[in-house]
Short mmCIF file of C-alpha atoms and ligand atoms in Angstrom, two decimals:
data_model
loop_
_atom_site.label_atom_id
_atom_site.label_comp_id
_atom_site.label_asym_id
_atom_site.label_seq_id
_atom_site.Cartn_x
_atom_site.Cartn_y
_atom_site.Cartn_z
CA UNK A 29 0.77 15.69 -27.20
CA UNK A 30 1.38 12.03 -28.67
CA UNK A 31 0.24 9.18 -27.10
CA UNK A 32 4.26 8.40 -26.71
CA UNK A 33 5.04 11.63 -25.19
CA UNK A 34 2.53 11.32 -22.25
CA UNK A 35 3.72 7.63 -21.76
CA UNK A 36 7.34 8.21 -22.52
CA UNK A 37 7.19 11.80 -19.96
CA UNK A 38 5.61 9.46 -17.27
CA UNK A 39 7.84 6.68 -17.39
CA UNK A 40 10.54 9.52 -16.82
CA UNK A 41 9.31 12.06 -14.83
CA UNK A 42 6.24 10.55 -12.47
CA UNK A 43 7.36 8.21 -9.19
CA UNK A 44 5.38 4.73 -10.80
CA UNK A 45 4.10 4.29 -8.12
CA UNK A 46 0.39 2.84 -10.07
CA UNK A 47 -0.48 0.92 -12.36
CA UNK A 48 -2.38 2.68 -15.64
CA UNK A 49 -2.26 2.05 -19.23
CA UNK A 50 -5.46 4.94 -20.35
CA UNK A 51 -5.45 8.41 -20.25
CA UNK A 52 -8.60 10.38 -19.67
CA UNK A 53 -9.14 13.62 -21.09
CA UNK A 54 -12.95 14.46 -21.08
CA UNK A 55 -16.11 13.43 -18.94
CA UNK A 56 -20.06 14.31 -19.08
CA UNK A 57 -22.71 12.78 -16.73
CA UNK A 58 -21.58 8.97 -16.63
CA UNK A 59 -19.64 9.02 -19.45
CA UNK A 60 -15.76 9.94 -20.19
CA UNK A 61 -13.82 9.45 -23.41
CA UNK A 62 -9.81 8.33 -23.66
CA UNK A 63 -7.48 10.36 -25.74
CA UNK A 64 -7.72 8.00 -28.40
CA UNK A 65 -11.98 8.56 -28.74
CA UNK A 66 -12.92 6.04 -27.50
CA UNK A 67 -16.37 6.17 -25.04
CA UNK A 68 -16.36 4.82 -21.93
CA UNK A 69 -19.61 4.37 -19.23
CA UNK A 70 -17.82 5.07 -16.37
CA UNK A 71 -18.33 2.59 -13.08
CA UNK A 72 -15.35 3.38 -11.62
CA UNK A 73 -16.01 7.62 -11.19
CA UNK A 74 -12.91 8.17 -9.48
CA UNK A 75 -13.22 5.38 -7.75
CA UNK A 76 -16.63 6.85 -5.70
CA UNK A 77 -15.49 10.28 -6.20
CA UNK A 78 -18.05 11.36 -9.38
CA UNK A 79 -20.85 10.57 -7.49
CA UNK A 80 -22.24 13.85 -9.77
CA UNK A 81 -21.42 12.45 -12.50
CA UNK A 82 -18.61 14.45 -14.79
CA UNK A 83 -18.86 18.11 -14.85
CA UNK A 84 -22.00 18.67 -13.63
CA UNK A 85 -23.41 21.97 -14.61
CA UNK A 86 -24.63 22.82 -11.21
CA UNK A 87 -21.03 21.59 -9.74
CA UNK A 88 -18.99 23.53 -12.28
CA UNK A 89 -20.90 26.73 -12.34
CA UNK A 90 -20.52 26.87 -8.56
CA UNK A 91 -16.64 26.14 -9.09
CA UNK A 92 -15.88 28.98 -11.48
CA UNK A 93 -18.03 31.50 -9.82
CA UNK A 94 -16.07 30.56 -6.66
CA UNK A 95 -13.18 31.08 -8.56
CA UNK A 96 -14.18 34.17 -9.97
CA UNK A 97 -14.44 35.78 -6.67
CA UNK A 98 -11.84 34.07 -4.13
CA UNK A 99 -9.53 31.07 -4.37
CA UNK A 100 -8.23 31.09 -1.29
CA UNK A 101 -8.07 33.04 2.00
CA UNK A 102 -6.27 31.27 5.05
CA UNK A 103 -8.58 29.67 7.92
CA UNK A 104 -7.01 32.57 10.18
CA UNK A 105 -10.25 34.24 8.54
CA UNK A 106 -13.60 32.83 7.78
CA UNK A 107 -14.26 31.26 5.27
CA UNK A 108 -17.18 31.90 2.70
CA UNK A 109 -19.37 28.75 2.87
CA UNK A 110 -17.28 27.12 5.09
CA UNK A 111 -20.13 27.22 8.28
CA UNK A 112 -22.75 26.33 6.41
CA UNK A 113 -21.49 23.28 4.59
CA UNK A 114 -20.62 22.14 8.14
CA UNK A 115 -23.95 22.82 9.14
CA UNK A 116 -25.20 20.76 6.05
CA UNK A 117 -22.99 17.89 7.19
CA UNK A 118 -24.25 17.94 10.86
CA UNK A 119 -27.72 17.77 9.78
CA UNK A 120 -26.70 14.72 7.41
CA UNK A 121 -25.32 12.77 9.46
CA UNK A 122 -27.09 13.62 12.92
CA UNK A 123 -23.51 14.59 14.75
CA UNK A 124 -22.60 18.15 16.26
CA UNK A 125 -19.85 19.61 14.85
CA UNK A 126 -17.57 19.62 11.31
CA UNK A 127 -13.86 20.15 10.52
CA UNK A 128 -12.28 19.83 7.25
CA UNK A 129 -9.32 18.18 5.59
CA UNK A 130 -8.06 17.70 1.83
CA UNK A 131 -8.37 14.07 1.51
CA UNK A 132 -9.33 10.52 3.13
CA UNK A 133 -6.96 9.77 4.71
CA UNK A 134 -6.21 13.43 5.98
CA UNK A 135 -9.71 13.00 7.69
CA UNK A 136 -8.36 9.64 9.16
CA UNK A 137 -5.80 11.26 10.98
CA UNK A 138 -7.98 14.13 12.50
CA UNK A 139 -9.98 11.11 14.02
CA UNK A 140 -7.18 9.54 15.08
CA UNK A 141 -6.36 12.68 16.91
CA UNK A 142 -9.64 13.66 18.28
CA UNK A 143 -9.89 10.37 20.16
CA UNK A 144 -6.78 10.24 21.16
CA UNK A 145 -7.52 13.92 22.89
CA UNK A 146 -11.14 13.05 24.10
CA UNK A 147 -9.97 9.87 25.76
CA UNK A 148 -6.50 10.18 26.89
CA UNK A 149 -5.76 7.02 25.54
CA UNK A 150 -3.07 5.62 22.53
CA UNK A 151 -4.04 2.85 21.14
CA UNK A 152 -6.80 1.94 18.21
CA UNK A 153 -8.22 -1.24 17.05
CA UNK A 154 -9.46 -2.02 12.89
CA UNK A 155 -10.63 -4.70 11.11
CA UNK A 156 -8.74 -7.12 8.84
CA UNK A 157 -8.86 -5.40 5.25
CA UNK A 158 -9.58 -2.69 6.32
CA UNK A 159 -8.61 0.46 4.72
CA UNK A 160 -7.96 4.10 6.20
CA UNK A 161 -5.46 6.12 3.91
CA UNK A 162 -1.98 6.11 3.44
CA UNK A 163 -0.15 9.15 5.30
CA UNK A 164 1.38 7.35 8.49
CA UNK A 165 -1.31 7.41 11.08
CA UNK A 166 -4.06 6.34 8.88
CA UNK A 167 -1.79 3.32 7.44
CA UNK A 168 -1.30 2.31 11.07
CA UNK A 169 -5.00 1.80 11.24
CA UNK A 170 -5.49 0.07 7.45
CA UNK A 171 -4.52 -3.65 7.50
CA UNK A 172 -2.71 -4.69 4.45
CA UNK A 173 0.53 -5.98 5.48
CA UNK A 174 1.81 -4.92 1.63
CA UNK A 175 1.31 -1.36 1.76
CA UNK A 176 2.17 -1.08 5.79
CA UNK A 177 5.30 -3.40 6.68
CA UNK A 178 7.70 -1.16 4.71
CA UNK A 179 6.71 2.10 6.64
CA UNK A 180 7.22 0.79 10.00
CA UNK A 181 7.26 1.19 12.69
CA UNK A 182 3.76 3.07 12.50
CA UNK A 183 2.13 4.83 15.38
CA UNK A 184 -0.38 4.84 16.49
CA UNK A 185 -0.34 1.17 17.85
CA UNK A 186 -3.12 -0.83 16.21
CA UNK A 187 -4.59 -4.43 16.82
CA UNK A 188 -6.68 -5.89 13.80
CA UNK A 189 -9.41 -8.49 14.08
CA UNK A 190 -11.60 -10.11 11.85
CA UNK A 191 -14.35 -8.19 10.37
CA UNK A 192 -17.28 -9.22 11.30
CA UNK A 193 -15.53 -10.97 14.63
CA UNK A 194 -17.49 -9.50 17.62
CA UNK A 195 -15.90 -12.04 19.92
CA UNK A 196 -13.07 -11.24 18.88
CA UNK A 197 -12.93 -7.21 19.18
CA UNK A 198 -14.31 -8.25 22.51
CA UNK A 199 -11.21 -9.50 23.36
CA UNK A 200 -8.82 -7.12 21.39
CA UNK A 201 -10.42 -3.43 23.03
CA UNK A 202 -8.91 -2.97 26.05
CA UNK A 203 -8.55 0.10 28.36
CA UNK A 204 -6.05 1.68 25.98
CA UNK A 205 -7.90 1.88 23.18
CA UNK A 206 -8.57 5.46 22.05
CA UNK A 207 -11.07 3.95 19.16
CA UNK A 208 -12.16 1.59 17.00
CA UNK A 209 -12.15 2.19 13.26
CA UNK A 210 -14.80 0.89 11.21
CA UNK A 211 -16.15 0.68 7.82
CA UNK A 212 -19.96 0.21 7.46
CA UNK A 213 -19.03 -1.91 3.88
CA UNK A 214 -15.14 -2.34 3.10
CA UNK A 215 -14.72 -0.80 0.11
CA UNK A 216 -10.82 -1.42 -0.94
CA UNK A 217 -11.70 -4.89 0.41
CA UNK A 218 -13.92 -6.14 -2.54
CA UNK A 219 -17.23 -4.33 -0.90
CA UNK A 220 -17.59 -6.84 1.59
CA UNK A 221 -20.58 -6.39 4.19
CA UNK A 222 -20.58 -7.14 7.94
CA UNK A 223 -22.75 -10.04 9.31
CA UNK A 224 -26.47 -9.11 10.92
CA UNK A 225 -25.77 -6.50 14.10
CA UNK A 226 -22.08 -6.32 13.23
CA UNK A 227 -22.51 -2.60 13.54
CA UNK A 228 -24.20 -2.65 16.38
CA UNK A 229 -21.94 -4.83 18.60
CA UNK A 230 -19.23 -2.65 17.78
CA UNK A 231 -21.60 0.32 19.15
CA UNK A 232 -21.74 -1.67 22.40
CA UNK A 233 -18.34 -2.61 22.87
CA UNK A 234 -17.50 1.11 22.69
CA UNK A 235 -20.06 1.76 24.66
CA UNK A 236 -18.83 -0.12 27.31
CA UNK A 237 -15.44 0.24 26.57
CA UNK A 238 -14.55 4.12 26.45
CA UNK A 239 -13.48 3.87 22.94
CA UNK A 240 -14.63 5.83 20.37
CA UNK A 241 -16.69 4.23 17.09
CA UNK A 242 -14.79 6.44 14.07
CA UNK A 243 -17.03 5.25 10.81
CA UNK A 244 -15.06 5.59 7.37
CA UNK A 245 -17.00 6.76 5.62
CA UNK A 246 -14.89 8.20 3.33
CA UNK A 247 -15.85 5.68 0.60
CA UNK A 248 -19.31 4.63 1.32
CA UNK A 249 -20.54 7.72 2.43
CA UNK A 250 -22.58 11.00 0.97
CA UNK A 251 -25.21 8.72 -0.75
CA UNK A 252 -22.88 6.03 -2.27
CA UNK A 253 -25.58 3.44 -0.68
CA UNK A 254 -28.88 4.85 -1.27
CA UNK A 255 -28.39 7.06 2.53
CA UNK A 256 -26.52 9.62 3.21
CA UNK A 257 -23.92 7.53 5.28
CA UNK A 258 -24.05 3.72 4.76
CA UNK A 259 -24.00 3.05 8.73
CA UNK A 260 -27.54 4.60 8.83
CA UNK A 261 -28.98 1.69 7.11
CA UNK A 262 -28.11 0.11 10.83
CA UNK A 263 -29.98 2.84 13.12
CA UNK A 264 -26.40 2.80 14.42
CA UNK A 265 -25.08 6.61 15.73
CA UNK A 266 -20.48 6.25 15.86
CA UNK A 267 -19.47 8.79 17.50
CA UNK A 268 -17.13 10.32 15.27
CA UNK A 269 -17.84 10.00 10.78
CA UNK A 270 -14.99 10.27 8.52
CA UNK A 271 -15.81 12.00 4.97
CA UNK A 272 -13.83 12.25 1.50
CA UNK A 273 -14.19 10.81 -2.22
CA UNK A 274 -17.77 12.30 -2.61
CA UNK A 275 -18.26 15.16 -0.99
CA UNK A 276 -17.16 17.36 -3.75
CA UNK A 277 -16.95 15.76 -7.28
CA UNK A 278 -13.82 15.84 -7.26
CA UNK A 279 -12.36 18.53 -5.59
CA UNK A 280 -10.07 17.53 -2.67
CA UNK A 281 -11.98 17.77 0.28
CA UNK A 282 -12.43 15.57 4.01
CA UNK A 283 -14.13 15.92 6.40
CA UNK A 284 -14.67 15.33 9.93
CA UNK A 285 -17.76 15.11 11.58
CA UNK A 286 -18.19 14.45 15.71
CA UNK A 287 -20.80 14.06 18.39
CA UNK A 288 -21.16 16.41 21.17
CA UNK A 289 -18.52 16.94 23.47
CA UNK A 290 -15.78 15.62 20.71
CA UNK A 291 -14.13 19.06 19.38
CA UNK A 292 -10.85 20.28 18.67
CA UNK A 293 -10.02 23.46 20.70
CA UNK A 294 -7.92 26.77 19.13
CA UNK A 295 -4.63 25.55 17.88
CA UNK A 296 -5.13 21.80 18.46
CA UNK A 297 -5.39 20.84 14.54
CA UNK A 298 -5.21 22.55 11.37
CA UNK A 299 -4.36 23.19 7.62
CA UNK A 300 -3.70 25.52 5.59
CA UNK A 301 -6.05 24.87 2.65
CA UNK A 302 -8.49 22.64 4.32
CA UNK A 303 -12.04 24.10 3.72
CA UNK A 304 -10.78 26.82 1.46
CA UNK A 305 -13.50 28.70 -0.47
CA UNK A 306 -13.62 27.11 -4.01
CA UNK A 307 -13.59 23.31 -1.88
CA UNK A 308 -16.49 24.49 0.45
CA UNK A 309 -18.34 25.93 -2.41
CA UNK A 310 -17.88 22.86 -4.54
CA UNK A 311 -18.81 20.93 -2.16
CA UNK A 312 -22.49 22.63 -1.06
CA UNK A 313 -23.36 22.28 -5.14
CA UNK A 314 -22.18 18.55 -4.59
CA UNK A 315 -24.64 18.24 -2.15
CA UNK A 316 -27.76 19.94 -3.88
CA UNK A 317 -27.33 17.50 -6.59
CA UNK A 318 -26.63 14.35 -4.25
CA UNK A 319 -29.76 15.27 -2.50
CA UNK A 320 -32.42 15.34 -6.09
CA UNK A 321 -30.52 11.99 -6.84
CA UNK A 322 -30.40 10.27 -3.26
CA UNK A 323 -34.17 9.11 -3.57
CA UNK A 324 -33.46 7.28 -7.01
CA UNK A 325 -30.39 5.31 -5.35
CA UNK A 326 -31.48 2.36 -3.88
CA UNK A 327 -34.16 1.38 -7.27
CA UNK A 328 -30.72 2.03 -9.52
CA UNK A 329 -28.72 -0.40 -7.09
CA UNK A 330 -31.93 -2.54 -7.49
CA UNK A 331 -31.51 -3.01 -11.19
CA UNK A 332 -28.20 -3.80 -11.09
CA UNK A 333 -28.81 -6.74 -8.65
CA UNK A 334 -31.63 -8.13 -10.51
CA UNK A 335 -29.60 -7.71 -14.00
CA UNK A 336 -26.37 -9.31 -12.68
CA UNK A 337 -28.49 -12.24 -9.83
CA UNK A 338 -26.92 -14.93 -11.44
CA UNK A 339 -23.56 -13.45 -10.83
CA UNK A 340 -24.88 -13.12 -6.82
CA UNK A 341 -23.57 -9.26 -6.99
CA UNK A 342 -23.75 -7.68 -3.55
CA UNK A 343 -25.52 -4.28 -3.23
CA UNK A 344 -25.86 -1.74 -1.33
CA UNK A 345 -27.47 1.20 -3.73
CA UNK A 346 -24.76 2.06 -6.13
CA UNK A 347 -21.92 0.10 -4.33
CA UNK A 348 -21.61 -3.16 -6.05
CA UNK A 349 -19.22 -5.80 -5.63
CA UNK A 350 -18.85 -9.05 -7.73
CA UNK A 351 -16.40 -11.87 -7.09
CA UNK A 352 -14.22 -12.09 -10.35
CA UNK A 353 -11.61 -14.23 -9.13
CA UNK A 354 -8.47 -14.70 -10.66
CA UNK A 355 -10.72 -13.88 -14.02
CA UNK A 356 -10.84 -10.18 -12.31
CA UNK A 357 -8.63 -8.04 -14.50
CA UNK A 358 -9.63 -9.82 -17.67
CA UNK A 359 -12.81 -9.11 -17.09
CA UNK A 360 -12.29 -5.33 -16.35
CA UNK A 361 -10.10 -5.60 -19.68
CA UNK A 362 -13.27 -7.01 -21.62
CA UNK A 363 -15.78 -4.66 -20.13
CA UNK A 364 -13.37 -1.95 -21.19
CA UNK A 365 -13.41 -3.28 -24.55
CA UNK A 366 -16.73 -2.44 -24.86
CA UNK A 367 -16.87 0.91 -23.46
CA UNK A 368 -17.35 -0.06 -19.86
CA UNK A 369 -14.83 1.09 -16.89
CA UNK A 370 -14.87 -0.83 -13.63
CA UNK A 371 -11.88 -2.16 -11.35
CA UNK A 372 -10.96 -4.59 -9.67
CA UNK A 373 -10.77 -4.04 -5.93
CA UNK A 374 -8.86 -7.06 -3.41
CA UNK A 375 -9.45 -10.35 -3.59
CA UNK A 376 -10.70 -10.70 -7.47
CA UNK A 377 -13.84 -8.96 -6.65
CA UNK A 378 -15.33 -6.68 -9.49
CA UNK A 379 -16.37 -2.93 -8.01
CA UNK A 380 -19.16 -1.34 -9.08
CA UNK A 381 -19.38 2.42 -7.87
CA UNK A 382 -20.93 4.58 -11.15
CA UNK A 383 -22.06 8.21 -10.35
CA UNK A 384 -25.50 8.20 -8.45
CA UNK A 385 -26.53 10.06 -11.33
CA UNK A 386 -26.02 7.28 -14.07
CA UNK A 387 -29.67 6.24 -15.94
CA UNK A 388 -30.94 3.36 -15.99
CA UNK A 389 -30.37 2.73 -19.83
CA UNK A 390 -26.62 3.06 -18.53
CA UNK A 391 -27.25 0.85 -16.11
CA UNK A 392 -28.49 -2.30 -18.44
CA UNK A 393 -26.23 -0.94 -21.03
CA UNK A 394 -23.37 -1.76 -18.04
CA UNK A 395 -25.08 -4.93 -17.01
CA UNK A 396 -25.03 -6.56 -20.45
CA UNK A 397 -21.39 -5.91 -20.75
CA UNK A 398 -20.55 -6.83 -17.64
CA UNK A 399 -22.45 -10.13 -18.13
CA UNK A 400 -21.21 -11.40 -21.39
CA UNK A 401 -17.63 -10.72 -20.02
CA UNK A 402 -18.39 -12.68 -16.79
CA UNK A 403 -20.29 -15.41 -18.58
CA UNK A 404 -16.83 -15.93 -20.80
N1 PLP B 28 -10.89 5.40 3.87
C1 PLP B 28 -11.49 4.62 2.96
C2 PLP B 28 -12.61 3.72 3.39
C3 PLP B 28 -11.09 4.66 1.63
O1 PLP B 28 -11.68 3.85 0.72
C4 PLP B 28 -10.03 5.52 1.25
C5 PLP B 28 -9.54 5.55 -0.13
O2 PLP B 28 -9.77 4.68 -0.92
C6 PLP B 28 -9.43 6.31 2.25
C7 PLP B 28 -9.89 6.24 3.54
C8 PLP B 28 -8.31 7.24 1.91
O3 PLP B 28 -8.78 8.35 1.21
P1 PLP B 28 -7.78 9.26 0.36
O4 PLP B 28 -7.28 8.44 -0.77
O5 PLP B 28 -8.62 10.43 -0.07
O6 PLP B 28 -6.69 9.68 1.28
#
């Protein structure tokens, strides 16, 4: 197919509802090439989906071999893998008990749920730029007034206060609040972190609350920051973890994970291809390969910082934000010129979110790029 027929099909026949001006057609460890040839080093992956880089061998073997011997089943039976990939996540992130979903924001709402079952009560409270997902409960919990104020009225009800603000979730949790949603690092934000104890404080306030602590971790979690979830770099336990992006490579997958005492019982939630065989079976390989890498994380996230200082980057392993400005998209634009892909997230900040398994002569390969289009 022509470069016009993709375009001119689009344009056509695809709701435009983003913005894109590349296609992708091939990928391989940290790299991925356009239609036109062209060889990219690729810091966006998905945007913290390819934490395995592109078709890793370990990932895709497990996919076809899944594939090979069954798709799909229904969850009225059980599923091959499906226990022990729970198990896996339980033991990574300390809680009791797994469910799945097929996305982010999917996960989102089985939080949203959960709480609202465990604690009888309606209402949640999130932090300014926050971000949660996009199907109707999760975009009542994610802040930006663009993408929410022409869906409303959204339920559940949801107060926002500053990140950050401990004072002033103080004042916003009240005795109707089911949870609180937080992310350990805003990701669609700019990858912004909280202040010194943020975490903690909002650990408190639960506590002494009744609310719930739901971590989104869809975008920062399954080693993105040099630990499995970034809220362990606080010592801080939320009581329920929401999972996406990289938990499979790729594959649509969320998940849920919950302490003790927070569980869906038989017929309370549900989906029909959430933690199907060939996702569940991605997603253990996903793991094995997360797990060699994880060690390396923090020393690659290093590098970057001490390449880019003069920039004042802000790390946290391979999450990496830079403010851009209003220069933002150019400099995505010249970085691309020269074979490097990263985005822009809000605010003119610069993200930084390569696969965990990108070397470090692709990471000063990135950082000189990066740095001569900055320095322009
Ligand atoms: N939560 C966070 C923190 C995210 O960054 C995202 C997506 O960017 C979501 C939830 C939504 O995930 P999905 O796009 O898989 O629905």
């Amino acid at each position: 197919m022509t470069e016009t027929d993709f375009r001119a099909l689009d344009a056509r026949f695809y709701m435009p509802a983003f913005g894109r001006d590349r296609m992708l057609v091939k990928g391989e460890g940290s790299r991925v090439w356009d239609d036109q040839g062209n060889e990219f080093i690729d810091c966006v992956a998905g945007i913290a989906v390819c934490s395995t880089g592109h078709c890793h061998p370990h990932v895709v073997e497990a996919l076809c071999r899944q594939a090979r011997t069954l798709i799909h089943i229904s969850n009225l039976f059980y599923v091959p893998g499906q226990a022990e990939l729970a198990k896996r996540l339980v033991e990574i992130t300390g809680l009791h008990k797994a469910f799945f979903s097929n996305s982010g924001a999917e996960a989102n709402e089985g939080a949203i749920k959960l709480a609202r079952l465990a604690t009888g009560r309606d209402r949640f409270v999130a932090f300014e730029h926050g971000f949660h997902g996009r199907t109707m409960a999760s975009l009542a919990v994610t802040h930006k007034p663009a993408i929410r104020e022409p869906f409303g009225p959204l339920e559940p009800g949801c107060d926002f206060v500053e990140y950050g603000d401990i004072e002033a979730l103080k004042g916003a949790v009240t005795s109707r609040t089911a949870g609180v949603f937080v992310e350990a690092i805003q990701g669609e934000a700019g990858i912004i972190f909280p202040p010194e104890g943020f975490l903690r404080g909002v650990r408190d306030i639960c506590d002494d609350s009744g609310a719930l602590m739901i971590a989104d971790e869809v975008q920062t979690g399954m080693g993105r920051t040099g630990r499995w979830l970034a809220i362990q770099h606080s010592g801080v336990d939320p009581d329920i973890v929401s999972l996406a992006k990289g938990i499979a490579s790729g594959f649509p997958m969320g998940a849920i994970v919950a302490r003790e005492g927070l569980e869906f019982s038989r017929s309370q939630h549900g989906s029909t291809f959430a933690g199907g065989p060939l996702a569940c079976a991605v997603a253990r390989a996903t793991i094995e390969v997360i797990e060699e890498v994880l060690p390396s994380v923090a020393a690659k996230g290093e590098r970057f910082r001490e390449a880019l200082a003069r920039f004042e980057p802000r790390v946290c392993g391979l999450m990496i934000g830079i403010t851009a400005g209003e220069r933002c998209d150019g400099v995505a634009a010249a970085c691309a010129a020269e074979g490097v892909l990263v985005n822009c997230a809000a605010d003119g900040n610069i993200r930084i979110v390569p696969p965990l398994v990108i070397t470090d002569g692709e990471i000063d390969s990135v950082c000189d790029v990066l740095s001569r289009a900055l320095a322009r």
